[in-house]
mmCIF file of C-alpha atoms and ligand atoms in Angstrom:
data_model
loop_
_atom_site.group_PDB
_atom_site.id
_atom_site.type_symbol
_atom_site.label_atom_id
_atom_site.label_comp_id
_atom_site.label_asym_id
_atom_site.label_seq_id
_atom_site.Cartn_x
_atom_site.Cartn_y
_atom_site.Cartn_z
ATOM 1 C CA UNK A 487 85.920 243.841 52.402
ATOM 2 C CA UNK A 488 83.242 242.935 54.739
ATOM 3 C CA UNK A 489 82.517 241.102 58.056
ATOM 4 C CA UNK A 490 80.299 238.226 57.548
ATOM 5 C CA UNK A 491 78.608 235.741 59.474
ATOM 6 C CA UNK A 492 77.617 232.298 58.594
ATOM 7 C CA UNK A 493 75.656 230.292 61.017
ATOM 8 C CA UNK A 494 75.682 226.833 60.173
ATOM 9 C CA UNK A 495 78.890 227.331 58.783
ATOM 10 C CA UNK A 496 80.552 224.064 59.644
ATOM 11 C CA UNK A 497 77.789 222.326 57.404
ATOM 12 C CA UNK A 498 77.296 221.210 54.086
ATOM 13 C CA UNK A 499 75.967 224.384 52.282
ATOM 14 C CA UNK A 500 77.460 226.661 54.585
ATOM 15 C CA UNK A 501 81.327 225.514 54.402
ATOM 16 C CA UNK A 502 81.008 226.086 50.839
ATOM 17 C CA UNK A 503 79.531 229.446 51.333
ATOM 18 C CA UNK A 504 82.565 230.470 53.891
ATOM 19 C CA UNK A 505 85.289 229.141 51.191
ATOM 20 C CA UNK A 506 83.252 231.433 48.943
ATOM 21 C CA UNK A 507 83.079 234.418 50.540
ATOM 22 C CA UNK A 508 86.620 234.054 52.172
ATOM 23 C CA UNK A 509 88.340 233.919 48.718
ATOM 24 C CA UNK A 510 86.600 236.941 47.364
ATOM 25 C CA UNK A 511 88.437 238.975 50.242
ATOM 26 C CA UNK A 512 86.098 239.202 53.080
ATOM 27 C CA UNK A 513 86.169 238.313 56.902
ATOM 28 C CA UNK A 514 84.595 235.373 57.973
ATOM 29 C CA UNK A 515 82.906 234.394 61.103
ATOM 30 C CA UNK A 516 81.598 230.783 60.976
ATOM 31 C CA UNK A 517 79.555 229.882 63.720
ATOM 32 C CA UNK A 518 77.821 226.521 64.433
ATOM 33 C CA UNK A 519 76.896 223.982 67.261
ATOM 34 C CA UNK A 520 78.089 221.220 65.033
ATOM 35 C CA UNK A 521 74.723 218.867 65.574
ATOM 36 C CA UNK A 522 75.117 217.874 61.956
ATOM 37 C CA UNK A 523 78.315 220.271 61.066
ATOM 38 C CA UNK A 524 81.677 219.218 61.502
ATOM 39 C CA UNK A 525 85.064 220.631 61.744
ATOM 40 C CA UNK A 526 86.462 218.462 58.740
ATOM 41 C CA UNK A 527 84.470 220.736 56.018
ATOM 42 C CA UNK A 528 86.231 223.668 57.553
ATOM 43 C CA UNK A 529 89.039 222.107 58.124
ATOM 44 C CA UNK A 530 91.189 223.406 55.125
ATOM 45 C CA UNK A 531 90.339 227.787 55.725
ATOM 46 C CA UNK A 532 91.244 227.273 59.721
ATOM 47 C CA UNK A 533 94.918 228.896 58.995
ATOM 48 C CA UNK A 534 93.510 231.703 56.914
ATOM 49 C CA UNK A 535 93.463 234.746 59.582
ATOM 50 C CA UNK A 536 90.462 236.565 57.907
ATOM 51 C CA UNK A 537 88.499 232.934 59.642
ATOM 52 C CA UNK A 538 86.904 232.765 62.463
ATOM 53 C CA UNK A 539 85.269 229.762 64.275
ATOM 54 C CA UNK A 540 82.204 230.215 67.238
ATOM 55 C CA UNK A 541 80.724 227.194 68.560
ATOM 56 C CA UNK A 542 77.824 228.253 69.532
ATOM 57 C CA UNK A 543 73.928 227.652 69.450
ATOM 58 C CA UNK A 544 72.027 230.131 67.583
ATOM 59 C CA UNK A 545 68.937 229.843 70.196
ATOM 60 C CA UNK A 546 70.790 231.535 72.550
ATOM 61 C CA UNK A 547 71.675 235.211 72.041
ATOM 62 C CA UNK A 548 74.973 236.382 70.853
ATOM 63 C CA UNK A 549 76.049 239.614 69.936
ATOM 64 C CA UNK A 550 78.796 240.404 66.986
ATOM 65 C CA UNK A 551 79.352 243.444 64.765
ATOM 66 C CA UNK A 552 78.853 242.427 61.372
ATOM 67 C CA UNK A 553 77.769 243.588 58.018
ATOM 68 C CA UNK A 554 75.930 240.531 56.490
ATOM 69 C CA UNK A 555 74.444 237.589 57.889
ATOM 70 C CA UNK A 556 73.981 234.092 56.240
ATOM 71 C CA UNK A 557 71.325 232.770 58.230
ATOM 72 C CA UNK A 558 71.893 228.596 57.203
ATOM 73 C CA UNK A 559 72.175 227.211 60.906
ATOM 74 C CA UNK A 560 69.049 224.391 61.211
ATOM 75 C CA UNK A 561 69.311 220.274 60.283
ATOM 76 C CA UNK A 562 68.165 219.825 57.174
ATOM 77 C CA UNK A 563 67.937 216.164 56.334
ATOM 78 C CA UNK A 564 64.251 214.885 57.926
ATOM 79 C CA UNK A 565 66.502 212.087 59.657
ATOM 80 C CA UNK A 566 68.124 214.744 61.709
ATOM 81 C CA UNK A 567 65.780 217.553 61.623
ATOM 82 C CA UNK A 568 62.860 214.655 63.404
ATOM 83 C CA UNK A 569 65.627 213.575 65.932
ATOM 84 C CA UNK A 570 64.604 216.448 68.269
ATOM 85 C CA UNK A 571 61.446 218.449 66.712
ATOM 86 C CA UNK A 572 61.303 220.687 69.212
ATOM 87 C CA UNK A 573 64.535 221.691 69.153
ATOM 88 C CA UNK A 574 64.654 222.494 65.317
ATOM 89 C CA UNK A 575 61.631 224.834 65.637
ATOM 90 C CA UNK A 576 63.699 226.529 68.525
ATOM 91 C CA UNK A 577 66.532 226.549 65.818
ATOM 92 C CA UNK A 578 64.448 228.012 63.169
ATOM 93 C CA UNK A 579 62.339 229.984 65.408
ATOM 94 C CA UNK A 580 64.163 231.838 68.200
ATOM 95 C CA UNK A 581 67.110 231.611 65.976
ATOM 96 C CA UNK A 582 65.550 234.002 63.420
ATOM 97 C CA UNK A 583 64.485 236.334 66.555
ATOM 98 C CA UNK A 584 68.134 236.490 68.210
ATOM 99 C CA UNK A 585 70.232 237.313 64.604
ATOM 100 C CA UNK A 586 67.162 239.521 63.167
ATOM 101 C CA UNK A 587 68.088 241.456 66.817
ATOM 102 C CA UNK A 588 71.588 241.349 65.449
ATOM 103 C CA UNK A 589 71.001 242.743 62.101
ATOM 104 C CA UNK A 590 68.389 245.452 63.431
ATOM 105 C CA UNK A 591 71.217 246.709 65.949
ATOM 106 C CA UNK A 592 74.355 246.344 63.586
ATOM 107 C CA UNK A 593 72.443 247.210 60.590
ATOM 108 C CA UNK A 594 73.451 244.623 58.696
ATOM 109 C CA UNK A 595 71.905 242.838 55.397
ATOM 110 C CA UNK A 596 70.949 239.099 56.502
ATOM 111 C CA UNK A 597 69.319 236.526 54.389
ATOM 112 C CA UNK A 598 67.141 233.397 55.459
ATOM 113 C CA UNK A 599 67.948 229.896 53.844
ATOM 114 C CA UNK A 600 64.527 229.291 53.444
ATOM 115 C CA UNK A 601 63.146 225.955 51.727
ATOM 116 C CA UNK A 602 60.597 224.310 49.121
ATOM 117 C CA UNK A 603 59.360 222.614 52.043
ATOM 118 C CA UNK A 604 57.105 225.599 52.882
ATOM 119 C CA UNK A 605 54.989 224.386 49.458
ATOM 120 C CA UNK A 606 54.677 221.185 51.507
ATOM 121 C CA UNK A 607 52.906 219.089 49.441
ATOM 122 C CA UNK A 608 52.490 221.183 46.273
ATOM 123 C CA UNK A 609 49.354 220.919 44.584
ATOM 124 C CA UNK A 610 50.788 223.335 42.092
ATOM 125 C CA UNK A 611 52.935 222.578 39.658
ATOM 126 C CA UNK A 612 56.156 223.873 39.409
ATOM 127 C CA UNK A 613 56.175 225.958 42.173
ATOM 128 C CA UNK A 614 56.303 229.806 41.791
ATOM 129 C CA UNK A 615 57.079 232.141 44.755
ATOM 130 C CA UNK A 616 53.672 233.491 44.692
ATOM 131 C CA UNK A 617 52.035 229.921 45.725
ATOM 132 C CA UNK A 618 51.549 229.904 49.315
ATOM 133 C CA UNK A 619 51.737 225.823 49.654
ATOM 134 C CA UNK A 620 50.279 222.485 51.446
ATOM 135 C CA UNK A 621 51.640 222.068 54.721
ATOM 136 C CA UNK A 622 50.336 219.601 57.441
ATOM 137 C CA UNK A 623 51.021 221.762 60.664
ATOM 138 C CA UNK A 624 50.983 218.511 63.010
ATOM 139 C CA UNK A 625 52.769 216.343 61.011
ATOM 140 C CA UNK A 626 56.556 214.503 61.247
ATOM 141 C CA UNK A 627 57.931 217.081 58.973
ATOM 142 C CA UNK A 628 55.544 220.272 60.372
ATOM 143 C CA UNK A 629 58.552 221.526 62.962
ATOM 144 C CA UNK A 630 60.999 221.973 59.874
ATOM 145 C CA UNK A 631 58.626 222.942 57.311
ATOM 146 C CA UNK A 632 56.081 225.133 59.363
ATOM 147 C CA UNK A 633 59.509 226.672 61.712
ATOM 148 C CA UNK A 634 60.985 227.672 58.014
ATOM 149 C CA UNK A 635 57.365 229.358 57.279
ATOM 150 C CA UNK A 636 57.387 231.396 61.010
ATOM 151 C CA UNK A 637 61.142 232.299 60.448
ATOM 152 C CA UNK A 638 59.705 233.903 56.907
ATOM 153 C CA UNK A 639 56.743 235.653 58.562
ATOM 154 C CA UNK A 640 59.498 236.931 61.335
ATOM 155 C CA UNK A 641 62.240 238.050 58.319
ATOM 156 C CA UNK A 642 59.022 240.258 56.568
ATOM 157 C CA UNK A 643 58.082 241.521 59.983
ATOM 158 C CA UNK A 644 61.365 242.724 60.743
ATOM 159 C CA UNK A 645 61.922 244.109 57.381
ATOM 160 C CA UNK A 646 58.681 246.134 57.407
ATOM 161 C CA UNK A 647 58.261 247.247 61.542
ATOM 162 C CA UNK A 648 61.903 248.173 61.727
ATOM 163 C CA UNK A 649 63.517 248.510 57.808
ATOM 164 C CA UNK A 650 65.628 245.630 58.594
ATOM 165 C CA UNK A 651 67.577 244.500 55.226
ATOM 166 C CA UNK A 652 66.223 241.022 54.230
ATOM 167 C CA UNK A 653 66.852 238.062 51.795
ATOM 168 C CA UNK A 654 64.654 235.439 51.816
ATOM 169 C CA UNK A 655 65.960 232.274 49.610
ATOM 170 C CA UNK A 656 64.059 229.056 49.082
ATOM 171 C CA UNK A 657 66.654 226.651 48.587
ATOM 172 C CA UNK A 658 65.299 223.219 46.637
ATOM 173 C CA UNK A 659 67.120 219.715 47.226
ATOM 174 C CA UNK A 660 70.421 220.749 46.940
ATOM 175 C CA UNK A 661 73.608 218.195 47.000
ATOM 176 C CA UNK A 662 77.403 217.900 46.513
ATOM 177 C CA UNK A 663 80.747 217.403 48.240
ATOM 178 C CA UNK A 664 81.163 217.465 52.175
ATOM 179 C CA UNK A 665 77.448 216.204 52.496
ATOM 180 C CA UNK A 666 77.790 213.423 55.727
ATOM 181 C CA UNK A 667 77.621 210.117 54.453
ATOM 182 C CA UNK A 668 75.079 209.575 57.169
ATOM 183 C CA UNK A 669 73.144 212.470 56.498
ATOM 184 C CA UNK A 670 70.374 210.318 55.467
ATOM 185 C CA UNK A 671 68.992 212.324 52.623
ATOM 186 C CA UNK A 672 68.610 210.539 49.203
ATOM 187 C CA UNK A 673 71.659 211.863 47.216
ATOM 188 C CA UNK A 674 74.095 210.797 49.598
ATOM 189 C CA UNK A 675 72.170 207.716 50.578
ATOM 190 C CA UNK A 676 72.012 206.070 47.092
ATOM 191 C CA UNK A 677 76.002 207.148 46.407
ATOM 192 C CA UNK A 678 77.392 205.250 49.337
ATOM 193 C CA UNK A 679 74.757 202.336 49.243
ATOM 194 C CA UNK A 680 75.899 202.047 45.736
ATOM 195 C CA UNK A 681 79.917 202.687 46.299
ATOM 196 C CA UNK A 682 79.754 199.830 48.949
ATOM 197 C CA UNK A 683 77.773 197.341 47.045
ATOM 198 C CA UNK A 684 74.826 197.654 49.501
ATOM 199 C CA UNK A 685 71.002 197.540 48.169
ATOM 200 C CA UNK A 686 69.691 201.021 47.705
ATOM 201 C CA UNK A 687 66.380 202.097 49.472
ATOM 202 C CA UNK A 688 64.067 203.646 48.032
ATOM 203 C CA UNK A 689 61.098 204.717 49.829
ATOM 204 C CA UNK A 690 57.895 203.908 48.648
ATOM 205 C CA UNK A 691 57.524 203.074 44.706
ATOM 206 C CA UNK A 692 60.090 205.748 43.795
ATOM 207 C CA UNK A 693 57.368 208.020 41.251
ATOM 208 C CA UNK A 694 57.950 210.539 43.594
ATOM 209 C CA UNK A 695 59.794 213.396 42.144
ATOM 210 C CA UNK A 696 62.544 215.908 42.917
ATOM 211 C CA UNK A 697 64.780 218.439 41.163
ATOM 212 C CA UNK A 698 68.600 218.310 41.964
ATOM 213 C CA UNK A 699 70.842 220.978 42.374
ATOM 214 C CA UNK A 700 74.448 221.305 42.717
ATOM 215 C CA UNK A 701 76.126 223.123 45.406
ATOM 216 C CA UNK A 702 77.970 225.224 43.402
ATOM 217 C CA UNK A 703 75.240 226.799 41.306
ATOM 218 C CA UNK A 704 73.590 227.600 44.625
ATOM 219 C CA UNK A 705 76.719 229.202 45.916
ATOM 220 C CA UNK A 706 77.107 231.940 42.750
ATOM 221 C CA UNK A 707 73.086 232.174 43.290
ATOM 222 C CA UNK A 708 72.979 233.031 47.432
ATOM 223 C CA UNK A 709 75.965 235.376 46.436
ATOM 224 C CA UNK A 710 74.492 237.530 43.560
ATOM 225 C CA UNK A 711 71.104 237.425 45.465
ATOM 226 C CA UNK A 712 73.245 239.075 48.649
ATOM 227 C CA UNK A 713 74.605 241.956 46.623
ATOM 228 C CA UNK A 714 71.183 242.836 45.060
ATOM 229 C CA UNK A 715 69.309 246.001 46.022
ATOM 230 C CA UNK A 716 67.940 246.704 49.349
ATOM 231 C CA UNK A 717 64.372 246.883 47.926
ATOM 232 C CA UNK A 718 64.808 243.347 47.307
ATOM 233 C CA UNK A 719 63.645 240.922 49.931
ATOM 234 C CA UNK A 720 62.539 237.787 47.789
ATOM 235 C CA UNK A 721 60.978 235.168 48.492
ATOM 236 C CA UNK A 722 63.491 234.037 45.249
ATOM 237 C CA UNK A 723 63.422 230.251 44.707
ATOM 238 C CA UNK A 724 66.823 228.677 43.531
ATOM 239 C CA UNK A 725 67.031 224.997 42.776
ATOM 240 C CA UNK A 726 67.578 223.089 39.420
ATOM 241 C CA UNK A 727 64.134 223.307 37.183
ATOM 242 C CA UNK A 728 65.135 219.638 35.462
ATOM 243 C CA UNK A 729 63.026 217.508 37.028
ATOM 244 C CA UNK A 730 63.449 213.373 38.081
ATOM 245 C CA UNK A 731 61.774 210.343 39.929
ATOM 246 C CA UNK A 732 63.525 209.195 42.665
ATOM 247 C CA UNK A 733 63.860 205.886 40.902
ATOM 248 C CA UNK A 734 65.628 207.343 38.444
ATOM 249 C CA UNK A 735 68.051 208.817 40.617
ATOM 250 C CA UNK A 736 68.806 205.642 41.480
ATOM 251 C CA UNK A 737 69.614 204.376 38.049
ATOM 252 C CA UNK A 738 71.772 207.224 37.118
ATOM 253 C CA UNK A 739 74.069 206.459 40.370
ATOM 254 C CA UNK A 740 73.454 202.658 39.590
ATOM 255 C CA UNK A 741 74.980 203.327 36.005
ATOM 256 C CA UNK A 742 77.715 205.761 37.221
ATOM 257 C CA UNK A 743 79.301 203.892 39.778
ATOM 258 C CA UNK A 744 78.806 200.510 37.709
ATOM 259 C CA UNK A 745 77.618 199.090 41.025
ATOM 260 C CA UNK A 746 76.382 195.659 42.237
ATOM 261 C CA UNK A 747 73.800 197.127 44.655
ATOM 262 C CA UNK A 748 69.865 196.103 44.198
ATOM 263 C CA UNK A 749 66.826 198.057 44.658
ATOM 264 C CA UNK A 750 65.335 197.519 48.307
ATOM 265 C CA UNK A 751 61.354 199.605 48.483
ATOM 266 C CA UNK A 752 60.835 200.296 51.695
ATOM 267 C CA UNK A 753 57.587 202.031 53.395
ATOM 268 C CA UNK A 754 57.116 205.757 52.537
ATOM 269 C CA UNK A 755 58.236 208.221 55.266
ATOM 270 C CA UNK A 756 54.614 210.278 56.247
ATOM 271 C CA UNK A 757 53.908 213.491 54.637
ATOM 272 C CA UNK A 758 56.330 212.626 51.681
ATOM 273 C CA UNK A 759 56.235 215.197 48.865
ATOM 274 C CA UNK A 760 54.626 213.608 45.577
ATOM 275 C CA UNK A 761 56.530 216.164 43.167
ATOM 276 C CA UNK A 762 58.912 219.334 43.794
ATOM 277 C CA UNK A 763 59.996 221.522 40.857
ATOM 278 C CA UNK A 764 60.945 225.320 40.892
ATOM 279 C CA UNK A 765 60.132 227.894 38.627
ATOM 280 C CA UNK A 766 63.518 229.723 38.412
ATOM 281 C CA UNK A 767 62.003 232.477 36.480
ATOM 282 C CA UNK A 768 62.328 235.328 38.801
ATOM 283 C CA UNK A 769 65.708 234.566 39.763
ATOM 284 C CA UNK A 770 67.131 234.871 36.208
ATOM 285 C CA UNK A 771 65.571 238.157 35.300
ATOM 286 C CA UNK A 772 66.683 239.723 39.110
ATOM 287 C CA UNK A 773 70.035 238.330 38.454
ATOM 288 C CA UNK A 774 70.624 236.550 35.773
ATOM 289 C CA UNK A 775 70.821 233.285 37.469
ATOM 290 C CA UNK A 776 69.620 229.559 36.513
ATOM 291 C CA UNK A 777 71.114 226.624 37.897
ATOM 292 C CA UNK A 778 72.876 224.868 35.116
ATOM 293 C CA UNK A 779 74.431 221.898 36.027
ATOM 294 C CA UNK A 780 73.416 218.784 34.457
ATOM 295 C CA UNK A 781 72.013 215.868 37.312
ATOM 296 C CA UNK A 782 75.293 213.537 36.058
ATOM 297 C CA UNK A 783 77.740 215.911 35.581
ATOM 298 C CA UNK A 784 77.097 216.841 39.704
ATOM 299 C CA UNK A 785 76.783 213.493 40.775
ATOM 300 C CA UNK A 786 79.782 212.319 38.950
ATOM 301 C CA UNK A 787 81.633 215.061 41.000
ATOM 302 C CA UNK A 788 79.900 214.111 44.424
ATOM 303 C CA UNK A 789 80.465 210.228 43.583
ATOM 304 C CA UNK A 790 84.434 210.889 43.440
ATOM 305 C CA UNK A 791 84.053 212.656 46.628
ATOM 306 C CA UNK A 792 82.531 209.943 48.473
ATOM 307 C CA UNK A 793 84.737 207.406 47.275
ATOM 308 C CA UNK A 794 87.604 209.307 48.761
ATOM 309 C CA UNK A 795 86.112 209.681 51.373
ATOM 310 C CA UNK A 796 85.095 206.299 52.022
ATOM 311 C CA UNK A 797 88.536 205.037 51.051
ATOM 312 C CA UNK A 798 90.442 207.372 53.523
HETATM 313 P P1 NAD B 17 73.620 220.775 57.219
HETATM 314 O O1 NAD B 17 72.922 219.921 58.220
HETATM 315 O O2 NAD B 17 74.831 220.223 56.558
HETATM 316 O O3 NAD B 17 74.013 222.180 57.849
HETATM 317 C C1 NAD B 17 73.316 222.792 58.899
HETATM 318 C C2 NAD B 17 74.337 223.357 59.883
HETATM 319 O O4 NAD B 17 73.659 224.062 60.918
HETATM 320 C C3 NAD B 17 75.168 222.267 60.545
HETATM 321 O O5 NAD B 17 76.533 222.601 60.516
HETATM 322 C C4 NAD B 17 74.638 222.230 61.994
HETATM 323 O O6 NAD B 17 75.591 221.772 62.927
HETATM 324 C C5 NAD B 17 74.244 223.683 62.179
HETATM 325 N N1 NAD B 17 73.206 223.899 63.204
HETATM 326 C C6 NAD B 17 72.034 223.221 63.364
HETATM 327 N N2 NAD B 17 71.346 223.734 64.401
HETATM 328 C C7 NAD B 17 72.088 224.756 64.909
HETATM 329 C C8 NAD B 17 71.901 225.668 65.980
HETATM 330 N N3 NAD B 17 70.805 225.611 66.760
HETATM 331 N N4 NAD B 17 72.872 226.580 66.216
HETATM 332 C C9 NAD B 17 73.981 226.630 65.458
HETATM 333 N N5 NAD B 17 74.215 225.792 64.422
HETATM 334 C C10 NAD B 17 73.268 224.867 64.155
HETATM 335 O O7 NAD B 17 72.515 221.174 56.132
HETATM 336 P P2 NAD B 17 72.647 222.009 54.785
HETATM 337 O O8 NAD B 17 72.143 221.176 53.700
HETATM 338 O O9 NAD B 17 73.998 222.626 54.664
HETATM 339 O O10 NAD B 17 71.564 223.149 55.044
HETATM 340 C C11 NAD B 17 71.917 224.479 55.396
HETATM 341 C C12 NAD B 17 70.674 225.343 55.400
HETATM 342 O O11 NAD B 17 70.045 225.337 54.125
HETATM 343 C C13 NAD B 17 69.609 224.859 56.402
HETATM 344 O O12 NAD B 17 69.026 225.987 57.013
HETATM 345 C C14 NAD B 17 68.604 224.160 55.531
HETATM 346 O O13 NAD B 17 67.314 224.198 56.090
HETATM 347 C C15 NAD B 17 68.690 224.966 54.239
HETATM 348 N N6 NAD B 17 68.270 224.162 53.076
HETATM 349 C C16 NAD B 17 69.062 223.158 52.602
HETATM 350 C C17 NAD B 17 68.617 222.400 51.523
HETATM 351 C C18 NAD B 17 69.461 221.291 50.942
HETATM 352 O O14 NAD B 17 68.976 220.591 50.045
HETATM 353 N N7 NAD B 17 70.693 221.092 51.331
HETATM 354 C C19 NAD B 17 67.379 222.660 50.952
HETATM 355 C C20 NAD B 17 66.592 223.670 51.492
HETATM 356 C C21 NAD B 17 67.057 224.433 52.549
HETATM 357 N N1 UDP B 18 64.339 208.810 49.748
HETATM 358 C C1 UDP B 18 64.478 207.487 49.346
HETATM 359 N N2 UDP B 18 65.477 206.762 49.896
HETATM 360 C C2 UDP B 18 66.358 207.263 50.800
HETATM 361 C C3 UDP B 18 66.220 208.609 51.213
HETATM 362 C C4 UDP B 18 65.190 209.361 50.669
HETATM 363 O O1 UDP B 18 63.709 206.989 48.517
HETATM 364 O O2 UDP B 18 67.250 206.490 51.247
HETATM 365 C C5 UDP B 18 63.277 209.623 49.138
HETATM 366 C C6 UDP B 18 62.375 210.357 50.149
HETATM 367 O O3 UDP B 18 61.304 209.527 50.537
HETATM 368 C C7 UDP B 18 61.903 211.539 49.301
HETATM 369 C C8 UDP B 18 63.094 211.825 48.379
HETATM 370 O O4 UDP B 18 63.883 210.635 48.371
HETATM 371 O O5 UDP B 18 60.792 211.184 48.509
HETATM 372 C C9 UDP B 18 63.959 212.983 48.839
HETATM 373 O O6 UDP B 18 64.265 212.781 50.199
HETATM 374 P P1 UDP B 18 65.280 213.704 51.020
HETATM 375 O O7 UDP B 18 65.247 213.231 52.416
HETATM 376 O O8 UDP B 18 66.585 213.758 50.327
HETATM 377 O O9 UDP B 18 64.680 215.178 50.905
HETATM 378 P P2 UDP B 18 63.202 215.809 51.003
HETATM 379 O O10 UDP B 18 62.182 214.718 51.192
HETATM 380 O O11 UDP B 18 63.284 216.697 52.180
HETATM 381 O O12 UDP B 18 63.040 216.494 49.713
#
């Protein structure tokens, strides 16, 4: 049994993660500020003893005796992560200084939820861990994508000045259950334009292309990656390696929730990735992972969510 902390545990990814790591046996400290977090995807492990709940802000310092660190804690949709630029370099940033701190003192293991936003715009295609990316460093997306790049450079400083035990994960477009219905990224978007018969906007002509993963496949991949070898300190990219136009997304939620919403194009946001796809090959021969889950068989899942959701 270990002590674990998850920053940004109150959020979509990281509630998950808690319920996770809670039911394999372990203590649980969940810290977040709850800027995009909230306490209803925690909600249900609040009674469980071995859970513990911080509100706090991961740019200031705080001090805990752990054994592993999650680091997740950062806005992660471009509608929220744009609200207050500064403040998610801070997050990403001084964040990564203040728990790196933590695991150099404690000694514990701690792993960055990095992103395939630091390809930027890929001009290689699918991207490979060894591809060092496109990014616009004064852009409307540069404080998440080039804050995610520093907190990297900081994770492989630490790890080599002081031996501090890293994981470095590049998480691709990941979606499921307990997303916010306003979190404004394009899974969620499409689901509840389409559950409430509203037209579904797709920005710019929709050719652009991502690859969809589900949360739990992420989950059993962040948790294998953990227990790996101390020698190992990725970069590891883990997203799904099927591949799909956003427009096509929006026919597949179109068709599964036999909707009445139209397609509305509206203006592409700047600095909009053309393509994203991952090349999972290093993750399945470290550990044996790939994420599996077919694009329909996750959203029919995350569509049944939302509808009780939206109904309650
Ligand atoms: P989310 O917005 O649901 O979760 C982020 C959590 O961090 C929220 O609970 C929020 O309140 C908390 N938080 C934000 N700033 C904080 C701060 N300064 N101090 C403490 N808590 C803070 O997003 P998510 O999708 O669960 O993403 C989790 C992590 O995974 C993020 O670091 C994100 O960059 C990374 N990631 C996610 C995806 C994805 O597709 N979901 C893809 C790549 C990377
Ligand atoms: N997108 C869209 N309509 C929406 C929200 C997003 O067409 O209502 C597009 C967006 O322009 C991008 C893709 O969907 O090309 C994925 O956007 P998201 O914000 O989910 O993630 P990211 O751009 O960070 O991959």
């Amino acid at each position: 049994m270990k002590r674990i902390l998850i920053t940004g545990g109150a959020g979509f990814i990281g509630s998950h993660l808690c319920e996770r790591l809670l039911n394999a046996g372990h203590d649980i400290i969940c810290l977040d500020n709850f800027f995009t977090g909230t306490k209803e995807n925690i909600l249900h492990l609040m009674d469980d003893n071995r859970f513990e709940l911080l509100r706090h802000d991961i740019t200031r310092e705080i001090f805990l005796e752990v054994d592993e660190i999650y680091n997740l804690a950062c806005p992660a949709s471009p509608v929220h992560y744009q609200y207050n630029p500064i403040k998610t370099i801070k997050t990403s940033v001084m964040g990564a200084i203040n728990l790196l701190g933590m695991a150099k003192r404690t000694k514990a293991k701690i792993m960055q939820a990095s992103t395939s936003e630091v390809y930027g715009d890929p001009t290689v295609h699918p991207q490979k861990e060894d591809y060092w990316g496109n990014v616009n460093p004064v852009g409307k997306r540069s404080c998440y994508d080039e804050g995610k790049r520093c907190a990297e450079t900081l994770f492989m400083d630490y790890h080599n000045q002081n031996s501090v035990r890293i994981k470095i994960v590049r998480i691709f477009n990941t979606y499921g259950p307990r997303m916010q219905p306003d979190d404004g990224r394009v899974v969620s978007n499409f689901i509840v334009q389409a559950l409430q018969n509203r037209d579904i906007t797709i920005y710019g002509d929709g050719m652009q292309t991502r690859s969809f993963q589900y949360i739990d496949d992420l989950i059993e991949g962040l948790v294998r990656f953990m227990d790996t070898d101390d020698s190992v300190t990725g970069p590891i990219n883990m997203g799904n390696e099927m591949e799909f136009t956003i427009k096509a997304l929006a026919e597949l939620i179109l068709d599964i929730t036999h909707s009445k919403s139209k397609i509305k194009h509206l203006a592409l946001p700047e600095d909009d990735p053309l393509q994203r796809k991952p090349d999972t090959s290093y993750a399945k021969s470290l550990i044996n992972w790939r994420a599996n889950t077919e694009l329909r068989e996750g959203l029919t899942k995350t569509i049944a969510y939302f509808d009780r959701l939206l109904n309650s």
